[in-house]
Amino acid sequence: SSSIRQLDFTQPSPAEAPFASFTWAPRSLAVAGEFLFVSADGTVRILSASGATVSAPSSFTYTGAENAWDPVRRRMYHFRDGTSPNDLHFDNLSLSGSITGGGESPYHGDISTIAPIRVSTDGEFIALGSGEIFNATGLTRAIRLPVTLSDMTWKGRTLFSIESESSSVTRLQRWSSSWQRDKAVALGGTPVRIFSCLLYTSPSPRD
């Protein structure tokens, strides 16, 4: 579809309504502070809360299906899907909603671009599903953990992750400040997503 629709839950009876439309089909959506970051292959639009286009870079822009917003540095992190070699990129977003620059890792193919992308609370580190952790400054690699992670979340600079131990067991892992395995617990189910306070596994959620 080339349109985005919305439900306004401030209304007594929310009903689906048009939000924004394009001449191309959006591939990914991500909240970027007060804006909505919409992208497709090589195209980015920044929308306001009302659906109006705030900025639309005219030049080609690397984009990816996975996006992660860092409110500290006002960066949107993403891969450059469809380009070989793939890489980790970011776009800087101004307070007015304009893309004012960006950057990429210096490795160009020497990383495993596996989703998800998760940014630490203070914006200092970026973790990938491949187990690779990057410093925000220069996007240099801090560590490559010896495991593929189903999902991650941060509490400050402390990383928590989930991974499969077997087809029916999920490992919830806390990592130390030196990126060593710290405390862990085994939970029943398949790892799906971990939030700051809740862990969801299939078939049932656990606190």
GROMACS .gro file of C-alpha atoms in nm:
model
  207
    1SER     CA    1   0.000   0.000   0.000
    2SER     CA    2   0.113   0.357  -0.065
    3SER     CA    3  -0.081   0.504   0.228
    4ILE     CA    4  -0.065   0.512   0.608
    5ARG     CA    5  -0.381   0.507   0.814
    6GLN     CA    6  -0.436   0.593   1.178
    7LEU     CA    7  -0.657   0.532   1.480
    8ASP     CA    8  -0.706   0.831   1.711
    9PHE     CA    9  -0.756   0.687   2.059
   10THR     CA   10  -0.828   1.031   2.204
   11GLN     CA   11  -1.169   1.004   2.038
   12PRO     CA   12  -1.462   0.834   2.216
   13SER     CA   13  -1.505   0.589   1.929
   14PRO     CA   14  -1.172   0.556   1.740
   15ALA     CA   15  -1.215   0.485   1.371
   16GLU     CA   16  -0.955   0.416   1.103
   17ALA     CA   17  -0.877   0.729   0.902
   18PRO     CA   18  -0.620   0.844   0.642
   19PHE     CA   19  -0.290   0.975   0.782
   20ALA     CA   20  -0.055   1.015   0.484
   21SER     CA   21  -0.018   0.891   0.128
   22PHE     CA   22   0.274   0.859  -0.113
   23THR     CA   23   0.350   0.770  -0.474
   24TRP     CA   24   0.555   0.475  -0.342
   25ALA     CA   25   0.496   0.204  -0.084
   26PRO     CA   26   0.656   0.269   0.256
   27ARG     CA   27   0.882  -0.012   0.369
   28SER     CA   28   0.938   0.093   0.729
   29LEU     CA   29   0.794   0.329   0.988
   30ALA     CA   30   0.962   0.447   1.307
   31VAL     CA   31   0.879   0.712   1.565
   32ALA     CA   32   1.155   0.974   1.584
   33GLY     CA   33   1.065   1.187   1.883
   34GLU     CA   34   0.783   1.414   1.771
   35PHE     CA   35   0.809   1.295   1.410
   36LEU     CA   36   0.741   0.982   1.207
   37PHE     CA   37   1.032   0.849   1.000
   38VAL     CA   38   0.902   0.679   0.685
   39SER     CA   39   1.132   0.508   0.436
   40ALA     CA   40   1.142   0.293   0.127
   41ASP     CA   41   1.427   0.199  -0.105
   42GLY     CA   42   1.641   0.514  -0.122
   43THR     CA   43   1.358   0.744  -0.009
   44VAL     CA   44   1.284   0.905   0.327
   45ARG     CA   45   0.999   1.127   0.444
   46ILE     CA   46   0.972   1.293   0.784
   47LEU     CA   47   0.610   1.347   0.890
   48SER     CA   48   0.455   1.557   1.165
   49ALA     CA   49   0.200   1.425   1.413
   50SER     CA   50  -0.072   1.542   1.175
   51GLY     CA   51   0.072   1.349   0.879
   52ALA     CA   52   0.214   1.653   0.699
   53THR     CA   53   0.553   1.618   0.529
   54VAL     CA   54   0.812   1.810   0.730
   55SER     CA   55   1.111   1.720   0.516
   56ALA     CA   56   1.179   1.509   0.210
   57PRO     CA   57   1.544   1.474   0.108
   58SER     CA   58   1.571   1.492  -0.271
   59SER     CA   59   1.890   1.287  -0.297
   60PHE     CA   60   1.921   0.910  -0.263
   61THR     CA   61   1.930   0.798   0.100
   62TYR     CA   62   2.035   0.459   0.231
   63THR     CA   63   1.743   0.293   0.409
   64GLY     CA   64   1.658  -0.030   0.586
   65ALA     CA   65   1.357  -0.216   0.715
   66GLU     CA   66   1.492  -0.198   1.072
   67ASN     CA   67   1.514   0.145   1.238
   68ALA     CA   68   1.609   0.246   1.593
   69TRP     CA   69   1.572   0.600   1.730
   70ASP     CA   70   1.824   0.753   1.971
   71PRO     CA   71   1.664   1.056   2.142
   72VAL     CA   72   1.993   1.157   2.306
   73ARG     CA   73   2.182   1.224   1.982
   74ARG     CA   74   1.866   1.251   1.771
   75ARG     CA   75   1.985   0.977   1.539
   76MET     CA   76   1.792   0.716   1.346
   77TYR     CA   77   2.003   0.401   1.312
   78HIS     CA   78   1.938   0.159   1.025
   79PHE     CA   79   2.105  -0.078   0.781
   80ARG     CA   80   2.141  -0.012   0.410
   81ASP     CA   81   1.929  -0.295   0.278
   82GLY     CA   82   1.966  -0.385  -0.087
   83THR     CA   83   2.325  -0.258  -0.105
   84SER     CA   84   2.630  -0.483  -0.094
   85PRO     CA   85   2.809  -0.483   0.137
   86ASN     CA   86   2.546  -0.395   0.395
   87ASP     CA   87   2.644  -0.166   0.681
   88LEU     CA   88   2.515   0.016   0.990
   89HIS     CA   89   2.416   0.378   0.919
   90PHE     CA   90   2.253   0.666   1.101
   91ASP     CA   91   2.073   0.986   1.002
   92ASN     CA   92   2.080   1.299   1.219
   93LEU     CA   93   1.741   1.462   1.266
   94SER     CA   94   1.714   1.827   1.368
   95LEU     CA   95   1.454   1.968   1.606
   96SER     CA   96   1.270   2.100   1.300
   97GLY     CA   97   1.258   1.753   1.142
   98SER     CA   98   1.529   1.796   0.878
   99ILE     CA   99   1.794   1.533   0.811
  100THR     CA  100   2.115   1.726   0.872
  101GLY     CA  101   2.373   1.457   0.802
  102GLY     CA  102   2.462   1.108   0.903
  103GLY     CA  103   2.730   0.846   0.918
  104GLU     CA  104   2.816   0.479   0.889
  105SER     CA  105   3.045   0.225   1.047
  106PRO     CA  106   3.400   0.203   0.911
  107TYR     CA  107   3.374  -0.172   0.849
  108HIS     CA  108   3.176  -0.194   0.522
  109GLY     CA  109   3.083  -0.559   0.509
  110ASP     CA  110   3.283  -0.680   0.808
  111ILE     CA  111   2.974  -0.679   1.029
  112SER     CA  112   2.668  -0.902   1.045
  113THR     CA  113   2.369  -0.676   0.982
  114ILE     CA  114   2.116  -0.883   1.175
  115ALA     CA  115   1.813  -0.712   1.329
  116PRO     CA  116   1.710  -0.589   1.572
  117ILE     CA  117   1.900  -0.266   1.641
  118ARG     CA  118   1.881  -0.147   2.003
  119VAL     CA  119   2.034   0.177   2.138
  120SER     CA  120   2.143   0.209   2.501
  121THR     CA  121   1.950   0.449   2.722
  122ASP     CA  122   2.233   0.704   2.725
  123GLY     CA  123   2.294   0.671   2.351
  124GLU     CA  124   2.651   0.549   2.394
  125PHE     CA  125   2.613   0.197   2.253
  126ILE     CA  126   2.424   0.027   1.970
  127ALA     CA  127   2.358  -0.347   1.987
  128LEU     CA  128   2.270  -0.567   1.690
  129GLY     CA  129   2.097  -0.903   1.679
  130SER     CA  130   2.427  -1.047   1.555
  131GLY     CA  131   2.573  -0.984   1.901
  132GLU     CA  132   2.788  -0.696   1.786
  133ILE     CA  133   2.803  -0.384   2.005
  134PHE     CA  134   2.911  -0.050   1.860
  135ASN     CA  135   3.023   0.276   2.017
  136ALA     CA  136   2.809   0.571   1.911
  137THR     CA  137   3.123   0.776   1.852
  138GLY     CA  138   3.259   0.669   1.515
  139LEU     CA  139   3.042   0.355   1.512
  140THR     CA  140   3.350   0.155   1.606
  141ARG     CA  141   3.298  -0.198   1.737
  142ALA     CA  142   3.311  -0.229   2.115
  143ILE     CA  143   3.272  -0.607   2.123
  144ARG     CA  144   3.138  -0.899   1.924
  145LEU     CA  145   2.943  -1.126   2.158
  146PRO     CA  146   2.971  -1.495   2.066
  147VAL     CA  147   2.596  -1.540   2.022
  148THR     CA  148   2.306  -1.437   1.800
  149LEU     CA  149   2.042  -1.254   2.002
  150SER     CA  150   1.668  -1.270   1.941
  151ASP     CA  151   1.617  -0.933   2.108
  152MET     CA  152   1.783  -0.692   2.349
  153THR     CA  153   1.699  -0.405   2.580
  154TRP     CA  154   1.907  -0.166   2.788
  155LYS     CA  155   1.887  -0.028   3.139
  156GLY     CA  156   2.135   0.256   3.126
  157ARG     CA  157   2.448   0.088   2.989
  158THR     CA  158   2.350  -0.260   3.107
  159LEU     CA  159   2.244  -0.493   2.829
  160PHE     CA  160   1.974  -0.757   2.870
  161SER     CA  161   1.908  -1.009   2.594
  162ILE     CA  162   1.704  -1.314   2.505
  163GLU     CA  163   1.820  -1.609   2.298
  164SER     CA  164   1.709  -1.963   2.223
  165GLU     CA  165   1.858  -2.238   2.436
  166SER     CA  166   1.639  -2.498   2.267
  167SER     CA  167   1.315  -2.517   2.075
  168SER     CA  168   1.120  -2.463   2.397
  169VAL     CA  169   1.357  -2.274   2.627
  170THR     CA  170   1.448  -1.905   2.624
  171ARG     CA  171   1.758  -1.772   2.801
  172LEU     CA  172   1.721  -1.428   2.960
  173GLN     CA  173   2.073  -1.291   2.999
  174ARG     CA  174   2.225  -0.991   3.175
  175TRP     CA  175   2.566  -0.879   3.049
  176SER     CA  176   2.836  -0.721   3.263
  177SER     CA  177   3.007  -0.388   3.195
  178SER     CA  178   3.294  -0.587   3.039
  179TRP     CA  179   3.049  -0.769   2.810
  180GLN     CA  180   3.070  -1.101   2.993
  181ARG     CA  181   2.770  -1.320   3.070
  182ASP     CA  182   2.642  -1.221   3.413
  183LYS     CA  183   2.318  -1.347   3.563
  184ALA     CA  184   2.080  -1.557   3.353
  185VAL     CA  185   1.752  -1.741   3.386
  186ALA     CA  186   1.590  -2.007   3.168
  187LEU     CA  187   1.226  -1.957   3.074
  188GLY     CA  188   0.982  -2.173   2.886
  189GLY     CA  189   0.881  -2.066   2.537
  190THR     CA  190   1.033  -1.926   2.219
  191PRO     CA  191   1.202  -1.583   2.243
  192VAL     CA  192   1.007  -1.309   2.070
  193ARG     CA  193   1.063  -0.969   2.231
  194ILE     CA  194   1.203  -0.821   2.551
  195PHE     CA  195   1.095  -0.482   2.687
  196SER     CA  196   1.229  -0.284   2.982
  197CYS     CA  197   0.998  -0.456   3.229
  198LEU     CA  198   0.832  -0.740   3.042
  199LEU     CA  199   0.958  -1.043   2.858
  200TYR     CA  200   0.734  -1.197   2.594
  201THR     CA  201   0.781  -1.554   2.485
  202SER     CA  202   0.558  -1.786   2.290
  203PRO     CA  203   0.314  -1.928   2.386
  204SER     CA  204   0.263  -1.715   2.700
  205PRO     CA  205   0.404  -1.393   2.853
  206ARG     CA  206   0.598  -1.382   3.176
  207ASP     CA  207   0.675  -1.091   3.408
   0.00000   0.00000   0.00000
